[in-house]
Coordinates of C-alpha atoms in Angstrom, one line a residue:
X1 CA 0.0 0.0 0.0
X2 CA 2.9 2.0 0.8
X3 CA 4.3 1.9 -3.0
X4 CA 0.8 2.6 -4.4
X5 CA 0.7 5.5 -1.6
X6 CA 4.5 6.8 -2.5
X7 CA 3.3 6.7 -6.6
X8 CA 0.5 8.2 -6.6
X9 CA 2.2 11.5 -4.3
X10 CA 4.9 11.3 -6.6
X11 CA 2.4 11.7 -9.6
X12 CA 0.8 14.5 -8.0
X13 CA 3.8 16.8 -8.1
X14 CA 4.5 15.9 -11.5
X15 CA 1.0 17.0 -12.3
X16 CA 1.8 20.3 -9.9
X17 CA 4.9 21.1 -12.1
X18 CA 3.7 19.9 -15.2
X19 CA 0.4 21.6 -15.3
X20 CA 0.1 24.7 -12.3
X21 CA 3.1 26.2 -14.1
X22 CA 1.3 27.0 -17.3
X23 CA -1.5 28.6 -15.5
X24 CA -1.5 32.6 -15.7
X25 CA -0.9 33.8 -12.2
X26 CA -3.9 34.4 -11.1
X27 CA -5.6 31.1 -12.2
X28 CA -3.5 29.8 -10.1
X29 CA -3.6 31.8 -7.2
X30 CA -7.7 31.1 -7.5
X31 CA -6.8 27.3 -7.6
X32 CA -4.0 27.6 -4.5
X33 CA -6.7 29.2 -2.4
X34 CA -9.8 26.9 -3.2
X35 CA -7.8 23.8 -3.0
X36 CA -6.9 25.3 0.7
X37 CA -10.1 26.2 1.6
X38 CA -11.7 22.7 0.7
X39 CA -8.7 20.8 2.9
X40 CA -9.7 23.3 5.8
X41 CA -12.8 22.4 5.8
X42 CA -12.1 18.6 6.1
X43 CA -10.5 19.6 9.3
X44 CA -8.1 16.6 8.7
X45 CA -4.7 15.7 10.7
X46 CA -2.8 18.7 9.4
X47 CA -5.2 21.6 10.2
X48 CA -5.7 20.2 13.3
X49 CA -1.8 19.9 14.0
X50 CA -1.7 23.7 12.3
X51 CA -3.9 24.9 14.9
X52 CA -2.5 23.0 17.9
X53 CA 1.1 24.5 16.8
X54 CA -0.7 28.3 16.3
X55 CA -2.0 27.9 19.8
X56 CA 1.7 28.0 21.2
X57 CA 2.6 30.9 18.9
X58 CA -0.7 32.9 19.9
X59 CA -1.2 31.8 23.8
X60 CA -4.3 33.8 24.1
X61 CA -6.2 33.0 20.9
X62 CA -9.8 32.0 21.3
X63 CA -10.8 29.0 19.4
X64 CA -12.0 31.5 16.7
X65 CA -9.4 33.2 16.4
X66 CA -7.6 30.2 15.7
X67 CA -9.6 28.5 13.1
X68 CA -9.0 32.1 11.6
X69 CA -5.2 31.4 11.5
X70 CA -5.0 28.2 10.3
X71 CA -7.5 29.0 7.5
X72 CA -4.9 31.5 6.5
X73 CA -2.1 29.4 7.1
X74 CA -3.7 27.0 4.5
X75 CA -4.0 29.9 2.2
X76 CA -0.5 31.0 2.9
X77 CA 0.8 27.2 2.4
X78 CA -0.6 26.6 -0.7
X79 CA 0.4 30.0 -1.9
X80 CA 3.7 28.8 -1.5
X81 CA 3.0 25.6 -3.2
X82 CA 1.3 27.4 -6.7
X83 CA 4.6 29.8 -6.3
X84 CA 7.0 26.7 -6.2
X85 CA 5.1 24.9 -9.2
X86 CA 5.8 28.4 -11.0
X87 CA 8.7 29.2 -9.7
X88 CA 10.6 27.3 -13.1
X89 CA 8.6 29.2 -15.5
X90 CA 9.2 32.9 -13.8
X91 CA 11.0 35.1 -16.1
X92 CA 14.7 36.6 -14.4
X93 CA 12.4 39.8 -14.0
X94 CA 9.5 38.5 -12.1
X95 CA 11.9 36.2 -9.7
X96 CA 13.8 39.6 -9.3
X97 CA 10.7 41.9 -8.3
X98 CA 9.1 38.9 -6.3
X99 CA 10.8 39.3 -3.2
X100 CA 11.7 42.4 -0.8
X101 CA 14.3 41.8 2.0
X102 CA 15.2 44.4 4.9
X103 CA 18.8 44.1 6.0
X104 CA 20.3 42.9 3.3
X105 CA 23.7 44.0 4.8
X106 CA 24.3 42.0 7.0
X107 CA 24.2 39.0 3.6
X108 CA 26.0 40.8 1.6
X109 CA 28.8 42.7 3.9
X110 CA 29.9 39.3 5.2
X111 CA 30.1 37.7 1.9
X112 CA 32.8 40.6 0.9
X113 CA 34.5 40.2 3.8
X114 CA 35.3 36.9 2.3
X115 CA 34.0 34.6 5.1
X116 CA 31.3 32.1 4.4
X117 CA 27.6 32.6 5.8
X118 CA 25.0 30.7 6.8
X119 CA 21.1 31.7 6.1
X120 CA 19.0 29.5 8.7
X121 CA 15.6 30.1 7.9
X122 CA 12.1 28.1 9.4
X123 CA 9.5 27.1 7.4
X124 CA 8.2 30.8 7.1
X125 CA 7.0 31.7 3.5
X126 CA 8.4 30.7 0.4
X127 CA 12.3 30.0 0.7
X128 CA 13.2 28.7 -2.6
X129 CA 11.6 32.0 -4.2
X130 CA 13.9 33.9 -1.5
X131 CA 16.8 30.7 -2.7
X132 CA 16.2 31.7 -6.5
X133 CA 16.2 35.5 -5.6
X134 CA 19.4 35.1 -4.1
X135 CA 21.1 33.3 -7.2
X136 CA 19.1 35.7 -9.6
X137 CA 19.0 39.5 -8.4
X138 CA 22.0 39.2 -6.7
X139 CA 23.8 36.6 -8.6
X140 CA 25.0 34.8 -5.7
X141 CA 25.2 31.1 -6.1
X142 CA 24.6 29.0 -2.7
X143 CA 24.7 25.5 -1.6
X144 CA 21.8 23.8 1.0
X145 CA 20.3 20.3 1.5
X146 CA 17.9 18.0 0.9
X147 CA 16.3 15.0 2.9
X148 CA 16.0 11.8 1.0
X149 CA 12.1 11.4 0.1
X150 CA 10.4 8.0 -0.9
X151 CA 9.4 7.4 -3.9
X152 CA 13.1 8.1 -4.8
X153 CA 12.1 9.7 -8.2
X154 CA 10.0 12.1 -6.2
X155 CA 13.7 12.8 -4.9
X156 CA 15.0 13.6 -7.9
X157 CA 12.1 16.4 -8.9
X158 CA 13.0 18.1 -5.8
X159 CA 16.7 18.3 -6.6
X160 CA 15.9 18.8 -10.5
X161 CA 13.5 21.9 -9.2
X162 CA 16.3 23.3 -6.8
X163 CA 19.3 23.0 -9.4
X164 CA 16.7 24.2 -11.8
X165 CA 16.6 28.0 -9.6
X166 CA 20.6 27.8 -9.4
X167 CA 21.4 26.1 -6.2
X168 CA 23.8 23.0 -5.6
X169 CA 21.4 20.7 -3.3
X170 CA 23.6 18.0 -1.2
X171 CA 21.5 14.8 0.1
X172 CA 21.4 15.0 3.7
X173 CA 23.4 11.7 4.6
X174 CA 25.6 11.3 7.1
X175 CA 28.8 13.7 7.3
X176 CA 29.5 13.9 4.1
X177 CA 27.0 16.4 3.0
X178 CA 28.4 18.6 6.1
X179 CA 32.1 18.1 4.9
X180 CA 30.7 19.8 1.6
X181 CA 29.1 22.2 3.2
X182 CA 32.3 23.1 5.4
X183 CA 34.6 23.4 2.1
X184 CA 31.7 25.3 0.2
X185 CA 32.2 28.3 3.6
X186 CA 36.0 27.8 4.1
X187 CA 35.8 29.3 0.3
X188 CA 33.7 31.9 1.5
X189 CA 30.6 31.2 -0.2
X190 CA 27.1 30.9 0.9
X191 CA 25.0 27.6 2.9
X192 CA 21.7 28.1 3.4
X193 CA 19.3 25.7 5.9
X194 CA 15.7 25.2 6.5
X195 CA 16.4 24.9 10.3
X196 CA 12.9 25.1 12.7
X197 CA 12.6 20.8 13.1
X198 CA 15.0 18.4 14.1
X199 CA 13.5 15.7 16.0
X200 CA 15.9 12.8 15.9
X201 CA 18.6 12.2 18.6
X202 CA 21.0 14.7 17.1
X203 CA 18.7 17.9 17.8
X204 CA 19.6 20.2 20.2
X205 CA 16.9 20.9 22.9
X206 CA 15.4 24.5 22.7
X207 CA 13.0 26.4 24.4
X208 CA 10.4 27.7 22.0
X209 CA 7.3 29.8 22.7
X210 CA 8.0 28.7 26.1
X211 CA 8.4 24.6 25.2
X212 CA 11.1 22.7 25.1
X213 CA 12.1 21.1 21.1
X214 CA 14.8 20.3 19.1
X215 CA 16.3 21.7 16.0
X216 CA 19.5 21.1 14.1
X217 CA 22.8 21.6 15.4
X218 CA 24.3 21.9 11.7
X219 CA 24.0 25.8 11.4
X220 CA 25.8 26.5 14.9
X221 CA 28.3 23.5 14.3
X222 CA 29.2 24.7 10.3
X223 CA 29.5 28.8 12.0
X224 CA 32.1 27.1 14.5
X225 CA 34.1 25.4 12.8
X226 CA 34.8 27.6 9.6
X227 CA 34.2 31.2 10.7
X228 CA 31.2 31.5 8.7
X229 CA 28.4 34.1 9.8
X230 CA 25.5 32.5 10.8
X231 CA 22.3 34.5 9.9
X232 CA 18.9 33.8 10.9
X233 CA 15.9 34.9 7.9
X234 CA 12.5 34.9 8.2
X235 CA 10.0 35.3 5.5
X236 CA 6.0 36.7 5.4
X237 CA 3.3 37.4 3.1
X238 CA 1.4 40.8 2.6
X239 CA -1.4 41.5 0.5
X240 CA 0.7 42.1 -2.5
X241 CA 2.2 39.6 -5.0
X242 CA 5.2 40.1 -3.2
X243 CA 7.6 38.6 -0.9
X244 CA 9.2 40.6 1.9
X245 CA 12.3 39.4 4.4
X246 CA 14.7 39.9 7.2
X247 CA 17.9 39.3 7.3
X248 CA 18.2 39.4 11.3
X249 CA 21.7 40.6 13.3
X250 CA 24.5 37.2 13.3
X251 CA 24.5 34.6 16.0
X252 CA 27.6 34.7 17.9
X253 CA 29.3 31.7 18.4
X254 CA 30.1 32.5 22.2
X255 CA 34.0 32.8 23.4
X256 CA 33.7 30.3 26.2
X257 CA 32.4 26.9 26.5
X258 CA 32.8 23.1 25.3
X259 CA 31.7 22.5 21.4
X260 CA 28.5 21.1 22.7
X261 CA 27.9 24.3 25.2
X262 CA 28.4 26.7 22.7
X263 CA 26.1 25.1 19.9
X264 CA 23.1 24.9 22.9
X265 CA 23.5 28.5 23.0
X266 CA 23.8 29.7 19.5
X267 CA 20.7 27.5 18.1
X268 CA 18.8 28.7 21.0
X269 CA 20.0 31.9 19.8
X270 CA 18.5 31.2 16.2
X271 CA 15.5 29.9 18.1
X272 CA 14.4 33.4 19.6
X273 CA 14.9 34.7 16.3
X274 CA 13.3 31.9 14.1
X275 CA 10.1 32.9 17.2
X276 CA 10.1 36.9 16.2
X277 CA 9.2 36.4 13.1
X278 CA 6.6 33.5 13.6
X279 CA 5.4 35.8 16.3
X280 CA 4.6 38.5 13.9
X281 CA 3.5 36.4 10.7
X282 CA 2.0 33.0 12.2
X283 CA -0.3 32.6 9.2
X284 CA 2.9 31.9 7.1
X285 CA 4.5 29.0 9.6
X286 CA 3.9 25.6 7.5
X287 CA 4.0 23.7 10.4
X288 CA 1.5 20.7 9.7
X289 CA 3.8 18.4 11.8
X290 CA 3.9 18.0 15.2
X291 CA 7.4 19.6 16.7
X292 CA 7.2 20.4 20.9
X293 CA 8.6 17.4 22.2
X294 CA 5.1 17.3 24.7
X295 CA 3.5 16.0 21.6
X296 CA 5.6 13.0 21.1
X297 CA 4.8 11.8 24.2
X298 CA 2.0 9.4 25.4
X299 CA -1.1 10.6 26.8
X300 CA -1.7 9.1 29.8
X301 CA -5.1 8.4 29.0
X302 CA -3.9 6.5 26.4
X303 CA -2.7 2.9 26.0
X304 CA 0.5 2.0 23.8
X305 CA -1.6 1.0 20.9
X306 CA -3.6 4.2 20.9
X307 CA -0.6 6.6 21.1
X308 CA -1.1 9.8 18.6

């Protein structure tokens, strides 16, 4: 059932790129925002996880208030999904004017100072349109990564997509895609890391909207060990077909500690800023997964075999 499952997803984004991409823009803005609408309305698994996650962001939100959010969060998400299915078929110019950033500066002063930087961005907005703005208005190439996805020919899209916008995408196995990664900075160039969810072993415990979770260590770890500047982003929606950004202040790695001390503090760091900009834009979080590490666990009322 599995291999029927993995086909038939993997035949749906060949459909999304195939077909939304030949849409004029605002067919398919039409289609990104019915197609939400009708899955909100299911109030299926992912709209109920959307809302659960919203209600950490937004502590005092009535239930209102948050069926309001996540019905724009659906909106937002599937705007990003119409943008990424015509992201291939945007001319230079409208990849160019699609995306505003504030403190830019801080990008592109410590890419002439000739050290590497790191972008760590959450799962705000649109970041491949912010990836292709980068290699596009400011001709910058940069190098991130990509979790292995089953089928494996859904896989390849995903890298074929990315390369297709100008970016080098490394399979995230082992340490060899950090080795890379530590090279492509040591060169001074540019990394850049979808970095709000890490739940295996290897994720560093934060605190986050007052919960304890776990996010990568690979931003903090890459920063200390090649000099690089580690910058966090975050990314929002207005009203307008348009983008905007922040490029927020670096992450220090701190002058004192053990490895392991130093990378608790610097992705807590990242942490606080990933929050910010959550804070202000929650509609644009894509967070359909669960994340806090309370939600992993067992409800007591629960027996082993009814576990969420």
């Amino acid at each position: 059932m599995s291999g029927v499952r993995e086909r038939l997803t993997d035949g749906a984004y060949a459909l999304g790129w195939s077909t939304v991409k030949k849409l004029p823009e605002p067919v398919a803005e039409r289609l990104g925002r019915t197609i939400a609408d009708i899955a909100w309305k299911r109030r299926g698994k992912g709209i109920r996880r959307l809302e659960s996650n919203y209600a950490r962001v937004v502590p005092d939100a009535t239930p209102q208030r948050l069926a309001e959010l996540s019905k724009a969060g659906m909106r937002s998400y599937l705007r990003y999904w119409m943008e990424s299915f015509r992201l291939p078929a945007w001319s230079r110019e409208r990849i160019a004017s699609g995306f505003i950033p504030q403190d830019l500066h801080y990008l592109t002063d410590g890419l002439a100072s000739g050290k590497g930087v790191i972008l760590a961005l959450p799962h705000l907005g649109n970041w491949d349109l912010a990836g292709a703005w980068v290699t596009t208005k400011l001709e910058i190439p940069f190098t991130t990564v990509a979790e292995r996805l089953k089928p494996e020919t859904l896989y390849d899209r995903f890298v074929a997509y990315r390369e297709g916008l100008g970016m080098e995408v490394l399979a995230h196995e082992g340490g060899s895609a950090f080795g890379t990664l530590a090279r492509r900075l040591r060169d001074g160039g540019l990394v850049c890391l979808v970095a709000d969810r890490d739940l295996s072993a290897s994720g560093v415990e934060v605190k986050f909207f007052g919960e304890t979770t776990r996010m990568p260590a690979g931003p903090s770890l890459l920063a200390q060990q090649t000099g690089a500047l580690l910058l966090p982003v975050t990314l929002w929606y207005d009203d307008s077909p348009v983008m905007r950004g922040r490029v927020h202040p670096p992450v220090d790695v701190p002058e004192t500690g053990t490895r392991a001390e130093k990378t608790s503090v610097m992705t807590q760091a990242l942490a606080d800023a990933f929050a910010t900009g959550i804070a202000d834009h929650p509609e644009d979080w894509h967070m359909l997964q669960r994340l806090w590490l309370a939600d992993l666990e067992p409800r007591p009322e629960l027996s082993d075999g009814e576990r969420p």
